[in-house]
Amino acid sequence: MTFVKRTELQMFDGRQIFYYDSTPVDRTAIDARPFEPRPLPGDMREDVLTGEWVAMASHRQGRAFLPPKEFCPLCPTKSDFGTEVADNNFEVVVFENRSPSFSAPSDQLPPETIQTLGRCEVVAFSDHHEGSFGSLDFAHMRTVLAAWIDRTREISKLPYVEQVFVFENRGEEVGVTLNHPHGQIYSYPFITPRTSKMLQVAQAHFDKTGVPLITSIIDREINDQVRVITQNEYWIAYVPYAARYPFEIHVAPKVFVPDFAELSEVAADAFPEIAKEVLLRLDGVFGIPMAYIAAWHQAPVRKGRDVLGLHWQITSVRRAPGKLKYLAGSESAMGVFIMDVKPEASAQQLRDVQL
Amino acid sequence: MTFVKRTELQMFDGRQIFYYDSTPVDRTAIDARPFEPRPLPGDMREDVLTGEWVAMASHRQGRAFLPPKEFCPLCPTKSDFGTEVADNNFEVVVFENRSPSFSAPSDQLPPETIQTLGRCEVVAFSDHHEGSFGSLDFAHMRTVLAAWIDRTREISKLPYVEQVFVFENRGEEVGVTLNHPHGQIYSYPFITPRTSKMLQVAQAHFDKTGVPLITSIIDREINDQVRVITQNEYWIAYVPYAARYPFEIHVAPKVFVPDFAELSEVAADAFPEIAKEVLLRLDGVFGIPMAYIAAWHQAPVRKGRDVLGLHWQITSVRRAPGKLKYLAGSESAMGVFIMDVKPEASAQQLRDVQL
């Protein structure tokens, strides 16, 4: 049984912060920064051409943008500089985003406003400013996973949240504005366009076969072999058959679960090993840290929980050491991806990396 | 009646090239480069998680990447360097893409291959290496439009094409690999995900109101006024109510037409004026050339032609002189856009530009 202690404290402006520790350490540090009011929710607008929601969050335009290391808001607080984390050390910490795209309801907005309800959190993977999720040791990765599981469970209880999205953007090439190793959790008051589409397809597959789609996909990948990167008893990592990015890796638990909340203890304990291997292989392809978006697909909170399975989608736009793939006309305006690299070839490149 | 002469010739490898001239000039230049076989179509793969097609075009990985001006393949041929355009000058020229993502059927592929059928063309806006679509004079812009109209009509006749997509990527920030002013035409053997969604929404609107959706949108924008940038008798330009990008402009003909093929002569003649104003305003916001994707939405060839209207969607990821908007976790993995800039504010910025 993995031990993880959670300590909940409050930040200077009333936001919640959660320390996750694999040792029974006491966390009592007080966030002594002077009070500032929190931003109100933005408004949601329907794109009438597609029926999709767009979140207007104009307070985000002025947010921190690649501050130098000494002003990193995710490092522990130093005597002369108060950061988002009041303690002078931590293992893993999660707190509410200071500039959230989605937030709790406010009664200070005109009643006709469709508020951007939800919750946005930041997950600092470590108190070290350098490194990344993949450079953590196994035990530390397991604590991050414990935080993802705990946060998914808690946020799923909010009545205005329909979907919890755990992700990590890594690298300035994908727009990261803080270099400190961290991920984020967004939660939405609707089912997102991507998830809606996946739900629809997964439901049709389930109705036809009685098997969750992700289970059938894993069976196919094990059968085809050519796109499998690595596996252990509980997880499998593969390049999907119709990958959209020069490097795209899916990592899925072998036993179907809708989300982190239902992940078994044994599967959780087996995750760090495969996560670390996959991320080291990704960085090994060109011998440089790869920019990526690592997105956890989870079933919505109240829908499709028997058909849509938890899986981790890591996509990188790097197609060669000096070249990025851009989402230009076809991808951006039409949603049609053009792939320069065969999935079987990128899987081979990933397998060939010497660890 | 606008005069445009089209001359069809053949390139060294059998590809078609079309010269469009507003004067009755003779075009006979021969493409004398040594023969090379053309690449075979790639294969299309279904992303089983979403039901969407991904085009595999691995021959594109080696394509020209930001060559220096003297080796620009879109400049006219010089005595010592044969380019894609055999003549030593031109007004507007369209030719089949040398590294197409979609192409004519081939009998040289195994029968189980799902070929990436379609047609990809390059539209060189001018024989000048510098400049952009917006810097052309009105008559020259009108010739480009004549080429778009002609190519849409012709490509729509191909039995394996379901949708014709005319677009321009501008700026290295959106992955442009050739700086010479040019656009592209993609045509697909299926209706794209974005267009499918738009069709579904537009059909529902039409069934309910009897009016094409774009017509209702234009009525609303004229009524609201705050997001309108400019208009003339035949066209209107506005920032959409639920814009997804820091700068996003839609330009639509006031009279509904499904595509270029059905655009009236008077509307076509009135386009250059509004196009130039919009693009000058866009470059004027920060006083720098704005990277953008300019996408022409057209109804599919055989479906939804009474409900889906032609319009031009210009999106820019530039949110400030030194800052770009990136499509990170929420946008890229979930399809949910977070906007930092209110559409009404960006419309004001665009209107305030001194021309």
Short mmCIF file of C-alpha atoms in Angstrom, two decimals, chain A:
data_model
loop_
_atom_site.label_atom_id
_atom_site.label_comp_id
_atom_site.label_asym_id
_atom_site.label_seq_id
_atom_site.Cartn_x
_atom_site.Cartn_y
_atom_site.Cartn_z
CA MET A 1 0.00 0.00 0.00
CA THR A 2 1.58 3.24 -1.11
CA PHE A 3 1.57 5.87 1.64
CA VAL A 4 0.70 9.41 0.63
CA LYS A 5 -0.20 12.12 3.10
CA ARG A 6 -2.26 15.08 1.96
CA THR A 7 -2.18 18.40 3.81
CA GLU A 8 -4.69 21.05 2.83
CA LEU A 9 -3.85 24.70 3.52
CA GLN A 10 -5.03 28.06 2.31
CA MET A 11 -3.19 30.54 0.14
CA PHE A 12 -3.02 34.31 0.70
CA ASP A 13 -6.07 34.99 -1.46
CA GLY A 14 -8.21 32.12 -0.22
CA ARG A 15 -7.22 29.56 -2.83
CA GLN A 16 -6.70 25.97 -1.68
CA ILE A 17 -3.29 24.33 -1.75
CA PHE A 18 -2.61 20.61 -1.21
CA TYR A 19 0.74 19.15 -0.28
CA TYR A 20 1.22 15.48 -1.16
CA ASP A 21 4.01 13.72 0.74
CA SER A 22 5.23 10.13 0.77
CA THR A 23 6.54 10.68 4.30
CA PRO A 24 4.51 11.88 7.33
CA VAL A 25 5.93 15.40 7.23
CA ASP A 26 4.08 18.32 8.88
CA ARG A 27 3.05 21.14 6.58
CA THR A 28 2.03 24.34 8.33
CA ALA A 29 3.74 27.16 6.38
CA ILE A 30 1.58 30.24 6.02
CA ASP A 31 1.24 32.14 2.74
CA ALA A 32 1.98 35.63 4.05
CA ARG A 33 1.65 37.59 0.81
CA PRO A 34 -0.69 40.59 1.07
CA PHE A 35 -4.30 39.83 0.16
CA GLU A 36 -5.46 40.36 -3.41
CA PRO A 37 -8.96 39.65 -4.72
CA ARG A 38 -9.30 36.73 -7.08
CA PRO A 39 -10.47 37.28 -10.66
CA LEU A 40 -14.13 36.71 -11.46
CA PRO A 41 -15.10 33.90 -13.84
CA GLY A 42 -15.05 34.85 -17.51
CA ASP A 43 -17.95 34.31 -19.86
CA MET A 44 -18.54 31.37 -22.14
CA ARG A 45 -19.64 31.97 -25.67
CA GLU A 46 -21.10 29.52 -28.12
CA ASP A 47 -19.38 29.36 -31.48
CA VAL A 48 -22.60 29.21 -33.47
CA LEU A 49 -20.84 27.80 -36.53
CA THR A 50 -19.92 24.62 -34.63
CA GLY A 51 -22.03 24.62 -31.48
CA GLU A 52 -18.84 24.55 -29.38
CA TRP A 53 -18.08 26.67 -26.32
CA VAL A 54 -15.19 29.14 -26.17
CA ALA A 55 -14.02 30.42 -22.77
CA MET A 56 -13.32 34.15 -22.55
CA ALA A 57 -10.71 34.74 -19.86
CA SER A 58 -9.34 38.19 -20.54
CA HIS A 59 -7.69 38.40 -17.10
CA ARG A 60 -5.18 35.81 -18.36
CA GLN A 61 -3.48 38.15 -20.86
CA GLY A 62 -1.25 39.63 -18.11
CA ARG A 63 -0.14 36.35 -16.52
CA ALA A 64 3.50 35.48 -15.69
CA PHE A 65 5.48 34.83 -18.86
CA LEU A 66 8.75 32.90 -18.61
CA PRO A 67 10.01 34.65 -15.47
CA PRO A 68 13.71 34.14 -14.59
CA LYS A 69 14.43 31.31 -12.15
CA GLU A 70 14.73 33.60 -9.10
CA PHE A 71 11.14 34.78 -9.65
CA CYS A 72 9.66 31.36 -10.40
CA PRO A 73 6.23 31.22 -8.72
CA LEU A 74 6.36 27.40 -8.49
CA CYS A 75 9.60 27.20 -6.51
CA PRO A 76 9.33 27.05 -2.70
CA THR A 77 9.06 30.39 -0.92
CA LYS A 78 12.40 31.97 -0.01
CA SER A 79 12.77 34.46 2.83
CA ASP A 80 12.87 37.37 0.36
CA PHE A 81 10.40 36.12 -2.25
CA GLY A 82 6.96 34.70 -1.60
CA THR A 83 5.91 32.19 -4.26
CA GLU A 84 2.72 30.19 -4.77
CA VAL A 85 4.12 27.56 -2.38
CA ALA A 86 4.55 28.91 1.14
CA ASP A 87 6.74 26.08 2.42
CA ASN A 88 10.50 26.12 1.87
CA ASN A 89 10.42 22.62 0.39
CA PHE A 90 7.85 20.20 -0.94
CA GLU A 91 7.46 16.92 -2.75
CA VAL A 92 4.33 17.42 -4.87
CA VAL A 93 1.96 20.31 -4.49
CA VAL A 94 -1.37 21.16 -6.11
CA PHE A 95 -3.08 24.53 -5.89
CA GLU A 96 -5.81 26.48 -7.59
CA ASN A 97 -4.61 28.41 -10.62
CA ARG A 98 -4.20 32.12 -9.95
CA SER A 99 -5.44 32.95 -13.48
CA PRO A 100 -8.01 30.20 -13.99
CA SER A 101 -9.79 29.65 -17.29
CA PHE A 102 -12.65 28.03 -15.35
CA SER A 103 -13.63 28.79 -11.78
CA ALA A 104 -16.32 28.51 -9.09
CA PRO A 105 -19.61 30.39 -9.60
CA SER A 106 -19.69 34.06 -8.64
CA ASP A 107 -22.70 36.15 -7.64
CA GLN A 108 -20.92 39.32 -8.70
CA LEU A 109 -21.61 38.90 -12.41
CA PRO A 110 -24.72 40.01 -14.31
CA PRO A 111 -27.28 37.18 -14.36
CA GLU A 112 -27.17 36.95 -18.17
CA THR A 113 -23.49 35.96 -18.08
CA ILE A 114 -22.82 32.32 -18.90
CA GLN A 115 -19.95 31.88 -16.45
CA THR A 116 -16.85 29.79 -17.22
CA LEU A 117 -17.58 27.38 -14.37
CA GLY A 118 -15.13 24.70 -13.39
CA ARG A 119 -11.81 24.57 -11.65
CA CYS A 120 -8.23 24.93 -12.79
CA GLU A 121 -5.33 23.66 -10.73
CA VAL A 122 -1.57 23.64 -11.05
CA VAL A 123 0.40 20.51 -10.13
CA ALA A 124 4.03 21.26 -9.26
CA PHE A 125 5.86 17.97 -9.74
CA SER A 126 8.83 18.85 -7.55
CA ASP A 127 10.44 21.69 -5.64
CA HIS A 128 13.43 21.55 -8.03
CA HIS A 129 13.21 24.20 -10.72
CA GLU A 130 15.00 22.00 -13.24
CA GLY A 131 13.93 18.62 -14.54
CA SER A 132 10.63 17.28 -15.77
CA PHE A 133 8.07 14.65 -14.97
CA GLY A 134 10.26 12.03 -16.66
CA SER A 135 13.31 12.86 -14.55
CA LEU A 136 11.54 12.17 -11.21
CA ASP A 137 12.37 8.91 -9.45
CA PHE A 138 9.70 6.17 -9.31
CA ALA A 139 8.50 6.99 -5.80
CA HIS A 140 8.17 10.67 -6.66
CA MET A 141 6.23 9.87 -9.85
CA ARG A 142 3.94 7.69 -7.76
CA THR A 143 3.22 10.68 -5.49
CA VAL A 144 2.30 12.77 -8.54
CA LEU A 145 -0.04 10.00 -9.63
CA ALA A 146 -1.57 9.93 -6.12
CA ALA A 147 -2.23 13.65 -6.48
CA TRP A 148 -3.87 13.16 -9.90
CA ILE A 149 -6.06 10.41 -8.46
CA ASP A 150 -7.03 12.45 -5.41
CA ARG A 151 -7.75 15.61 -7.37
CA THR A 152 -9.82 13.74 -9.97
CA ARG A 153 -11.92 12.21 -7.18
CA GLU A 154 -12.47 15.53 -5.44
CA ILE A 155 -13.08 17.71 -8.47
CA SER A 156 -15.53 15.14 -9.86
CA LYS A 157 -17.76 15.92 -6.87
CA LEU A 158 -18.30 19.55 -7.90
CA PRO A 159 -21.87 19.82 -9.20
CA TYR A 160 -20.88 22.17 -12.05
CA VAL A 161 -18.04 19.97 -13.36
CA GLU A 162 -18.73 17.48 -16.16
CA GLN A 163 -15.17 16.49 -17.06
CA VAL A 164 -11.74 16.50 -15.39
CA PHE A 165 -8.70 16.93 -17.62
CA VAL A 166 -5.20 16.27 -16.29
CA PHE A 167 -2.36 17.35 -18.57
CA GLU A 168 1.18 18.60 -18.91
CA ASN A 169 2.55 21.00 -21.50
CA ARG A 170 6.30 20.76 -21.73
CA GLY A 171 8.60 23.11 -23.61
CA GLU A 172 8.40 26.66 -24.85
CA GLU A 173 7.59 25.26 -28.32
CA VAL A 174 4.11 24.40 -27.01
CA GLY A 175 3.65 27.69 -25.22
CA VAL A 176 4.78 26.85 -21.72
CA THR A 177 5.03 30.11 -19.76
CA LEU A 178 6.70 28.61 -16.66
CA ASN A 179 9.67 26.26 -16.98
CA HIS A 180 9.37 24.71 -13.50
CA PRO A 181 8.27 21.06 -13.92
CA HIS A 182 4.51 21.12 -13.56
CA GLY A 183 1.25 19.99 -15.02
CA GLN A 184 -2.28 21.30 -14.85
CA ILE A 185 -5.80 20.15 -14.19
CA TYR A 186 -8.67 21.76 -16.04
CA SER A 187 -12.23 20.84 -15.36
CA TYR A 188 -15.07 21.86 -17.59
CA PRO A 189 -18.80 22.53 -17.13
CA PHE A 190 -19.50 20.60 -20.36
CA ILE A 191 -18.16 17.58 -22.20
CA THR A 192 -15.40 18.82 -24.50
CA PRO A 193 -15.65 18.49 -28.29
CA ARG A 194 -12.88 15.90 -28.43
CA THR A 195 -14.39 13.83 -25.65
CA SER A 196 -17.89 14.08 -27.15
CA LYS A 197 -16.60 12.63 -30.37
CA MET A 198 -14.66 9.90 -28.56
CA LEU A 199 -17.73 9.06 -26.48
CA GLN A 200 -19.92 8.74 -29.55
CA VAL A 201 -17.44 6.43 -31.28
CA ALA A 202 -16.74 4.41 -28.11
CA GLN A 203 -20.44 3.96 -27.40
CA ALA A 204 -21.06 2.68 -30.94
CA HIS A 205 -18.16 0.25 -30.57
CA PHE A 206 -19.44 -0.96 -27.21
CA ASP A 207 -22.98 -1.38 -28.53
CA LYS A 208 -21.63 -3.50 -31.39
CA THR A 209 -19.04 -5.58 -29.54
CA GLY A 210 -19.76 -5.35 -25.82
CA VAL A 211 -16.10 -4.41 -25.32
CA PRO A 212 -14.70 -0.97 -24.47
CA LEU A 213 -12.95 0.56 -27.48
CA ILE A 214 -9.63 1.04 -25.69
CA THR A 215 -9.59 -2.69 -24.84
CA SER A 216 -10.06 -3.59 -28.51
CA ILE A 217 -7.32 -1.13 -29.46
CA ILE A 218 -4.89 -2.66 -26.97
CA ASP A 219 -5.70 -6.14 -28.31
CA ARG A 220 -4.96 -4.95 -31.82
CA GLU A 221 -1.69 -3.29 -30.85
CA ILE A 222 -0.50 -6.41 -29.01
CA ASN A 223 -1.46 -8.45 -32.05
CA ASP A 224 0.21 -6.10 -34.59
CA GLN A 225 3.29 -5.60 -32.35
CA VAL A 226 4.96 -3.12 -34.77
CA ARG A 227 3.72 -0.02 -32.95
CA VAL A 228 4.23 -1.24 -29.37
CA ILE A 229 7.01 0.63 -27.55
CA THR A 230 6.99 -1.14 -24.21
CA GLN A 231 4.67 -2.86 -21.76
CA ASN A 232 4.56 -4.29 -18.27
CA GLU A 233 1.95 -6.38 -16.49
CA TYR A 234 -0.47 -3.47 -16.07
CA TRP A 235 0.30 -0.92 -18.79
CA ILE A 236 1.07 -0.77 -22.49
CA ALA A 237 2.65 2.05 -24.52
CA TYR A 238 2.25 2.25 -28.29
CA VAL A 239 2.19 4.64 -31.22
CA PRO A 240 -1.43 4.72 -32.36
CA TYR A 241 -2.22 3.27 -35.80
CA ALA A 242 -3.41 6.68 -37.05
CA ALA A 243 -1.00 8.92 -35.14
CA ARG A 244 -1.42 12.63 -35.93
CA TYR A 245 1.92 13.94 -34.72
CA PRO A 246 5.52 13.05 -35.68
CA PHE A 247 5.78 11.50 -32.23
CA GLU A 248 2.60 10.37 -30.58
CA ILE A 249 2.48 7.78 -27.82
CA HIS A 250 -0.55 6.36 -26.08
CA VAL A 251 -0.15 4.73 -22.69
CA ALA A 252 -3.11 2.76 -21.34
CA PRO A 253 -3.80 0.50 -18.37
CA LYS A 254 -4.45 -3.04 -19.61
CA VAL A 255 -7.55 -3.35 -17.46
CA PHE A 256 -10.24 -0.85 -18.49
CA VAL A 257 -11.00 1.95 -16.02
CA PRO A 258 -12.93 5.14 -16.84
CA ASP A 259 -10.62 7.45 -14.91
CA PHE A 260 -7.96 7.90 -12.22
CA ALA A 261 -10.58 7.59 -9.49
CA GLU A 262 -11.07 3.92 -10.36
CA LEU A 263 -7.45 2.98 -11.09
CA SER A 264 -6.37 0.00 -8.98
CA GLU A 265 -3.52 0.28 -6.50
CA VAL A 266 -1.46 -2.33 -8.39
CA ALA A 267 -1.92 -0.52 -11.69
CA ALA A 268 -0.99 2.79 -10.06
CA ASP A 269 2.15 1.26 -8.57
CA ALA A 270 3.17 -0.10 -12.00
CA PHE A 271 2.78 3.26 -13.74
CA PRO A 272 6.04 5.05 -12.87
CA GLU A 273 8.15 2.35 -14.51
CA ILE A 274 6.40 2.62 -17.87
CA ALA A 275 6.01 6.41 -17.70
CA LYS A 276 9.70 6.92 -17.10
CA GLU A 277 10.71 4.57 -19.88
CA VAL A 278 8.40 6.24 -22.40
CA LEU A 279 9.55 9.76 -21.55
CA LEU A 280 13.25 8.78 -21.59
CA ARG A 281 12.77 7.16 -24.99
CA LEU A 282 11.04 10.29 -26.27
CA ASP A 283 13.91 12.52 -25.14
CA GLY A 284 16.37 9.98 -26.51
CA VAL A 285 15.15 10.07 -30.12
CA PHE A 286 16.98 13.29 -30.96
CA GLY A 287 19.01 13.54 -27.75
CA ILE A 288 17.17 16.73 -26.78
CA PRO A 289 14.31 17.40 -24.35
CA MET A 290 11.17 16.93 -26.44
CA ALA A 291 8.41 19.48 -26.28
CA TYR A 292 5.16 17.64 -25.76
CA ILE A 293 1.56 17.83 -24.65
CA ALA A 294 0.71 14.93 -22.36
CA ALA A 295 -3.06 14.63 -22.04
CA TRP A 296 -4.96 12.21 -19.82
CA HIS A 297 -8.22 11.20 -21.44
CA GLN A 298 -10.77 10.27 -18.80
CA ALA A 299 -14.46 9.43 -19.07
CA PRO A 300 -16.72 12.36 -18.12
CA VAL A 301 -17.93 12.47 -14.56
CA ARG A 302 -21.51 11.40 -15.29
CA LYS A 303 -21.52 9.88 -18.76
CA GLY A 304 -19.94 7.09 -20.79
CA ARG A 305 -18.12 5.62 -17.83
CA ASP A 306 -18.53 2.06 -19.08
CA VAL A 307 -17.27 2.83 -22.61
CA LEU A 308 -14.56 5.52 -22.46
CA GLY A 309 -11.29 4.34 -20.94
CA LEU A 310 -8.50 6.20 -19.19
CA HIS A 311 -5.42 6.66 -21.37
CA TRP A 312 -2.48 9.00 -21.66
CA GLN A 313 -1.84 10.68 -25.01
CA ILE A 314 1.60 12.21 -25.43
CA THR A 315 2.04 14.23 -28.62
CA SER A 316 5.13 16.03 -29.82
CA VAL A 317 5.32 18.50 -32.67
CA ARG A 318 9.05 17.91 -33.11
CA ARG A 319 9.62 16.14 -36.43
CA ALA A 320 13.41 16.59 -36.62
CA PRO A 321 16.03 18.34 -34.44
CA GLY A 322 15.55 21.71 -36.18
CA LYS A 323 11.99 21.24 -37.42
CA LEU A 324 8.55 21.41 -35.83
CA LYS A 325 5.24 20.28 -37.23
CA TYR A 326 2.80 23.19 -37.29
CA LEU A 327 -0.92 22.89 -37.29
CA ALA A 328 -1.49 24.93 -40.44
CA GLY A 329 -4.44 25.21 -42.82
CA SER A 330 -5.54 21.59 -43.08
CA GLU A 331 -5.10 20.69 -39.41
CA SER A 332 -6.18 23.98 -37.89
CA ALA A 333 -9.10 24.97 -40.11
CA MET A 334 -10.36 21.58 -41.31
CA GLY A 335 -9.24 19.14 -38.59
CA VAL A 336 -7.44 16.95 -41.13
CA PHE A 337 -3.95 15.90 -40.05
CA ILE A 338 -1.19 15.17 -42.53
CA MET A 339 1.53 12.91 -41.16
CA ASP A 340 5.07 12.96 -42.50
CA VAL A 341 6.24 10.06 -40.35
CA LYS A 342 4.80 6.54 -40.48
CA PRO A 343 3.66 5.40 -37.00
CA GLU A 344 5.56 2.13 -37.43
CA ALA A 345 8.75 4.11 -38.18
CA SER A 346 8.44 6.38 -35.15
CA ALA A 347 7.69 3.34 -32.95
CA GLN A 348 10.90 1.76 -34.24
CA GLN A 349 12.85 4.97 -33.49
CA LEU A 350 11.47 5.00 -29.95
CA ARG A 351 12.29 1.33 -29.37
CA ASP A 352 15.81 1.83 -30.75
CA VAL A 353 16.73 4.46 -28.15
CA GLN A 354 19.46 3.11 -25.84
CA LEU A 355 18.43 3.74 -22.24
#
